[in-house]
Amino acid sequence: MTRRLWAPAVCALAIYGYGVYAHVLRGEAPDLFWVCNVAPLVLALGCLMGRGGLVAISICWLVFGTPMWLIDLFGGGNWMLASLSTHLGGLAVGIFAARQLVWPRGSWLSAVAAHIGLLGLTRVLTPPMFNVNLVFAVWPGWEGLFPNHLVYLLGLGALASLTYFLVERLALRLRAPSSTVAQGVEA
């Protein structure tokens, strides 16, 4: 029987809905395609369907994207309460949901694949002036560090993949039964 998590799903949908409201109100609807803004929607679907893999994807995305959001914020980026609820609230709800569901091994690869798919959609569906998910240009101020945009994207992709892998390793280690962790230790 599939375990559905209704309360976390409602929380994740509220976070996503608030983000939609805030971005549309500001005339920034394309920003809804940022990976962290999509994460609460994926989280809600994972909770409603009882799919730990979807919850894992959303957590991976938020763990990678939240430090980038903070760098932007402390570098003079725009403050929005919706961004705080997306990044920190989404992560809190995701961690709670992950503790209730199984984190499937290999979910980090699903997070990479879904991220690549989202980058493609972002490139097709959003205008270049928003540079959502950095699919059109190197982040302003970082141009001198990368010879071209492709190298920049490959570097971000490698960093995201490593982050997703490490997040999964940590999640699986934290979920391991104590007998598995203590295997080989005689009393």
mmCIF file with all atom_site columns, N, CA and C in Angstrom, residues 55-56 58-59 89-101:
data_model
loop_
_atom_site.group_PDB
_atom_site.id
_atom_site.type_symbol
_atom_site.label_atom_id
_atom_site.label_alt_id
_atom_site.label_comp_id
_atom_site.label_asym_id
_atom_site.label_entity_id
_atom_site.label_seq_id
_atom_site.pdbx_PDB_ins_code
_atom_site.Cartn_x
_atom_site.Cartn_y
_atom_site.Cartn_z
_atom_site.occupancy
_atom_site.B_iso_or_equiv
_atom_site.pdbx_formal_charge
_atom_site.auth_seq_id
_atom_site.auth_comp_id
_atom_site.auth_asym_id
_atom_site.auth_atom_id
_atom_site.pdbx_PDB_model_num
ATOM 1  N N  . VAL A 1 55  ? 10.270 13.094 -3.682 1.00 0.00 ? 55  VAL A N  1
ATOM 2  C CA . VAL A 1 55  ? 10.669 13.866 -2.498 1.00 0.00 ? 55  VAL A CA 1
ATOM 3  C C  . VAL A 1 55  ? 12.186 14.040 -2.499 1.00 0.00 ? 55  VAL A C  1
ATOM 4  N N  . ALA A 1 56  ? 12.914 12.982 -2.824 1.00 0.00 ? 56  ALA A N  1
ATOM 5  C CA . ALA A 1 56  ? 14.381 13.038 -2.874 1.00 0.00 ? 56  ALA A CA 1
ATOM 6  C C  . ALA A 1 56  ? 14.856 14.048 -3.909 1.00 0.00 ? 56  ALA A C  1
ATOM 7  N N  . SER A 1 58  ? 13.305 16.732 -4.956 1.00 0.00 ? 58  SER A N  1
ATOM 8  C CA . SER A 1 58  ? 13.067 18.098 -4.468 1.00 0.00 ? 58  SER A CA 1
ATOM 9  C C  . SER A 1 58  ? 14.092 18.493 -3.409 1.00 0.00 ? 58  SER A C  1
ATOM 10 N N  . ILE A 1 59  ? 14.441 17.568 -2.537 1.00 0.00 ? 59  ILE A N  1
ATOM 11 C CA . ILE A 1 59  ? 15.447 17.869 -1.513 1.00 0.00 ? 59  ILE A CA 1
ATOM 12 C C  . ILE A 1 59  ? 16.799 18.134 -2.167 1.00 0.00 ? 59  ILE A C  1
ATOM 13 N N  . GLY A 1 89  ? 11.475 26.669 3.930  1.00 0.00 ? 89  GLY A N  1
ATOM 14 C CA . GLY A 1 89  ? 10.247 25.928 4.208  1.00 0.00 ? 89  GLY A CA 1
ATOM 15 C C  . GLY A 1 89  ? 10.157 24.662 3.376  1.00 0.00 ? 89  GLY A C  1
ATOM 16 N N  . GLY A 1 90  ? 10.502 24.774 2.098  1.00 0.00 ? 90  GLY A N  1
ATOM 17 C CA . GLY A 1 90  ? 10.485 23.598 1.228  1.00 0.00 ? 90  GLY A CA 1
ATOM 18 C C  . GLY A 1 90  ? 11.447 22.529 1.701  1.00 0.00 ? 90  GLY A C  1
ATOM 19 N N  . LEU A 1 91  ? 12.616 22.959 2.132  1.00 0.00 ? 91  LEU A N  1
ATOM 20 C CA . LEU A 1 91  ? 13.608 22.001 2.632  1.00 0.00 ? 91  LEU A CA 1
ATOM 21 C C  . LEU A 1 91  ? 13.119 21.326 3.917  1.00 0.00 ? 91  LEU A C  1
ATOM 22 N N  . ALA A 1 92  ? 12.530 22.102 4.815  1.00 0.00 ? 92  ALA A N  1
ATOM 23 C CA . ALA A 1 92  ? 12.018 21.529 6.071  1.00 0.00 ? 92  ALA A CA 1
ATOM 24 C C  . ALA A 1 92  ? 10.904 20.512 5.801  1.00 0.00 ? 92  ALA A C  1
ATOM 25 N N  . VAL A 1 93  ? 9.965  20.869 4.936  1.00 0.00 ? 93  VAL A N  1
ATOM 26 C CA . VAL A 1 93  ? 8.876  19.942 4.601  1.00 0.00 ? 93  VAL A CA 1
ATOM 27 C C  . VAL A 1 93  ? 9.441  18.708 3.899  1.00 0.00 ? 93  VAL A C  1
ATOM 28 N N  . GLY A 1 94  ? 10.410 18.920 3.017  1.00 0.00 ? 94  GLY A N  1
ATOM 29 C CA . GLY A 1 94  ? 11.022 17.800 2.304  1.00 0.00 ? 94  GLY A CA 1
ATOM 30 C C  . GLY A 1 94  ? 11.721 16.827 3.231  1.00 0.00 ? 94  GLY A C  1
ATOM 31 N N  . ILE A 1 95  ? 12.463 17.350 4.178  1.00 0.00 ? 95  ILE A N  1
ATOM 32 C CA . ILE A 1 95  ? 13.164 16.480 5.133  1.00 0.00 ? 95  ILE A CA 1
ATOM 33 C C  . ILE A 1 95  ? 12.152 15.704 5.975  1.00 0.00 ? 95  ILE A C  1
ATOM 34 N N  . PHE A 1 96  ? 11.095 16.384 6.406  1.00 0.00 ? 96  PHE A N  1
ATOM 35 C CA . PHE A 1 96  ? 10.048 15.691 7.164  1.00 0.00 ? 96  PHE A CA 1
ATOM 36 C C  . PHE A 1 96  ? 9.445  14.558 6.329  1.00 0.00 ? 96  PHE A C  1
ATOM 37 N N  . ALA A 1 97  ? 9.115  14.848 5.073  1.00 0.00 ? 97  ALA A N  1
ATOM 38 C CA . ALA A 1 97  ? 8.504  13.837 4.200  1.00 0.00 ? 97  ALA A CA 1
ATOM 39 C C  . ALA A 1 97  ? 9.468  12.690 3.926  1.00 0.00 ? 97  ALA A C  1
ATOM 40 N N  . ALA A 1 98  ? 10.739 13.011 3.737  1.00 0.00 ? 98  ALA A N  1
ATOM 41 C CA . ALA A 1 98  ? 11.736 11.968 3.446  1.00 0.00 ? 98  ALA A CA 1
ATOM 42 C C  . ALA A 1 98  ? 11.873 10.998 4.613  1.00 0.00 ? 98  ALA A C  1
ATOM 43 N N  . ARG A 1 99  ? 11.653 11.482 5.805  1.00 0.00 ? 99  ARG A N  1
ATOM 44 C CA . ARG A 1 99  ? 11.742 10.601 6.982  1.00 0.00 ? 99  ARG A CA 1
ATOM 45 C C  . ARG A 1 99  ? 10.545 9.650  7.057  1.00 0.00 ? 99  ARG A C  1
ATOM 46 N N  . GLN A 1 100 ? 9.478  9.972  6.343  1.00 0.00 ? 100 GLN A N  1
ATOM 47 C CA . GLN A 1 100 ? 8.274  9.131  6.344  1.00 0.00 ? 100 GLN A CA 1
ATOM 48 C C  . GLN A 1 100 ? 8.260  8.133  5.181  1.00 0.00 ? 100 GLN A C  1
ATOM 49 N N  . LEU A 1 101 ? 8.987  8.452  4.127  1.00 0.00 ? 101 LEU A N  1
ATOM 50 C CA . LEU A 1 101 ? 8.990  7.621  2.921  1.00 0.00 ? 101 LEU A CA 1
ATOM 51 C C  . LEU A 1 101 ? 10.374 7.015  2.707  1.00 0.00 ? 101 LEU A C  1
#
